[in-house]
Amino acid sequence: MKPYKQKEEKVKEVSEPEAVYGIAQQSKIMPMVNDRDVPEGYMTLEEFGELFHKKLDDCYAKLQGDN
């Protein structure tokens, strides 16, 4: 009886795109968004932060009023 042998296949290296570092190179791939480039229905991070903190303050005020 022959011992069981398993075929070993050679695995090819994966070819991945090179990582892009730095603002100059990154802006070619994904341009930076400024206030004028925000699509309709979206908001800037600054607007989101203001809305978030306003809602958070309202929730804290309600909690304190419930006591």
PDB file of C-alpha atoms in Angstrom:
ATOM      1  CA  MET A   1       0.000   0.000   0.000  1.00  0.00           C
ATOM      2  CA  LYS A   2       1.338   3.456  -0.997  1.00  0.00           C
ATOM      3  CA  PRO A   3       1.270   6.359   1.472  1.00  0.00           C
ATOM      4  CA  TYR A   4      -1.188   9.129   0.649  1.00  0.00           C
ATOM      5  CA  LYS A   5       0.458  12.142  -0.956  1.00  0.00           C
ATOM      6  CA  GLN A   6      -1.221  15.488  -1.382  1.00  0.00           C
ATOM      7  CA  LYS A   7      -0.346  17.651  -4.355  1.00  0.00           C
ATOM      8  CA  GLU A   8       1.010  21.011  -3.333  1.00  0.00           C
ATOM      9  CA  GLU A   9       0.084  23.771  -5.731  1.00  0.00           C
ATOM     10  CA  LYS A  10       2.290  26.814  -6.025  1.00  0.00           C
ATOM     11  CA  VAL A  11       0.411  29.937  -5.038  1.00  0.00           C
ATOM     12  CA  LYS A  12       0.993  32.947  -7.265  1.00  0.00           C
ATOM     13  CA  GLU A  13       1.748  36.299  -5.682  1.00  0.00           C
ATOM     14  CA  VAL A  14      -1.169  38.652  -5.608  1.00  0.00           C
ATOM     15  CA  SER A  15      -0.638  41.751  -7.649  1.00  0.00           C
ATOM     16  CA  GLU A  16      -2.160  44.693  -5.817  1.00  0.00           C
ATOM     17  CA  PRO A  17      -1.995  48.332  -6.784  1.00  0.00           C
ATOM     18  CA  GLU A  18       0.669  50.336  -5.032  1.00  0.00           C
ATOM     19  CA  ALA A  19      -0.419  52.336  -2.026  1.00  0.00           C
ATOM     20  CA  VAL A  20      -0.724  56.063  -2.576  1.00  0.00           C
ATOM     21  CA  TYR A  21       0.751  58.291   0.081  1.00  0.00           C
ATOM     22  CA  GLY A  22       0.677  62.038   0.375  1.00  0.00           C
ATOM     23  CA  ILE A  23      -1.937  64.680  -0.349  1.00  0.00           C
ATOM     24  CA  ALA A  24      -0.662  65.536  -3.820  1.00  0.00           C
ATOM     25  CA  GLN A  25      -0.891  61.973  -5.067  1.00  0.00           C
ATOM     26  CA  GLN A  26      -4.087  61.184  -3.152  1.00  0.00           C
ATOM     27  CA  SER A  27      -5.937  64.167  -4.623  1.00  0.00           C
ATOM     28  CA  LYS A  28      -5.548  62.668  -8.101  1.00  0.00           C
ATOM     29  CA  ILE A  29      -7.422  59.557  -7.028  1.00  0.00           C
ATOM     30  CA  MET A  30      -9.985  61.065  -4.654  1.00  0.00           C
ATOM     31  CA  PRO A  31     -10.224  64.846  -4.855  1.00  0.00           C
ATOM     32  CA  MET A  32     -10.703  66.623  -1.549  1.00  0.00           C
ATOM     33  CA  VAL A  33     -14.212  67.836  -0.879  1.00  0.00           C
ATOM     34  CA  ASN A  34     -14.690  71.443   0.068  1.00  0.00           C
ATOM     35  CA  ASP A  35     -17.879  73.257   1.067  1.00  0.00           C
ATOM     36  CA  ARG A  36     -18.887  73.895  -2.536  1.00  0.00           C
ATOM     37  CA  ASP A  37     -18.449  70.273  -3.650  1.00  0.00           C
ATOM     38  CA  VAL A  38     -20.790  68.680  -1.097  1.00  0.00           C
ATOM     39  CA  PRO A  39     -23.528  66.806  -2.999  1.00  0.00           C
ATOM     40  CA  GLU A  40     -27.158  67.647  -2.353  1.00  0.00           C
ATOM     41  CA  GLY A  41     -28.559  65.737   0.604  1.00  0.00           C
ATOM     42  CA  TYR A  42     -25.165  65.551   2.335  1.00  0.00           C
ATOM     43  CA  MET A  43     -23.518  67.864   4.855  1.00  0.00           C
ATOM     44  CA  THR A  44     -19.987  68.828   5.703  1.00  0.00           C
ATOM     45  CA  LEU A  45     -18.271  67.373   8.733  1.00  0.00           C
ATOM     46  CA  GLU A  46     -18.457  70.777  10.418  1.00  0.00           C
ATOM     47  CA  GLU A  47     -22.236  70.988   9.877  1.00  0.00           C
ATOM     48  CA  PHE A  48     -22.644  67.447  11.179  1.00  0.00           C
ATOM     49  CA  GLY A  49     -20.617  68.285  14.299  1.00  0.00           C
ATOM     50  CA  GLU A  50     -22.780  71.319  15.034  1.00  0.00           C
ATOM     51  CA  LEU A  51     -26.005  69.323  14.581  1.00  0.00           C
ATOM     52  CA  PHE A  52     -24.681  66.433  16.674  1.00  0.00           C
ATOM     53  CA  HIS A  53     -23.652  68.678  19.584  1.00  0.00           C
ATOM     54  CA  LYS A  54     -26.959  70.571  19.487  1.00  0.00           C
ATOM     55  CA  LYS A  55     -28.905  67.298  19.702  1.00  0.00           C
ATOM     56  CA  LEU A  56     -26.600  66.046  22.463  1.00  0.00           C
ATOM     57  CA  ASP A  57     -27.101  69.248  24.457  1.00  0.00           C
ATOM     58  CA  ASP A  58     -30.886  68.943  24.003  1.00  0.00           C
ATOM     59  CA  CYS A  59     -30.799  65.347  25.296  1.00  0.00           C
ATOM     60  CA  TYR A  60     -28.762  66.331  28.377  1.00  0.00           C
ATOM     61  CA  ALA A  61     -31.182  69.188  29.089  1.00  0.00           C
ATOM     62  CA  LYS A  62     -34.121  66.783  28.839  1.00  0.00           C
ATOM     63  CA  LEU A  63     -32.407  64.284  31.177  1.00  0.00           C
ATOM     64  CA  GLN A  64     -31.767  66.985  33.763  1.00  0.00           C
ATOM     65  CA  GLY A  65     -35.367  68.189  33.466  1.00  0.00           C
ATOM     66  CA  ASP A  66     -36.708  64.650  34.088  1.00  0.00           C
ATOM     67  CA  ASN A  67     -35.016  64.446  37.522  1.00  0.00           C
TER      68      ASN A  67
END
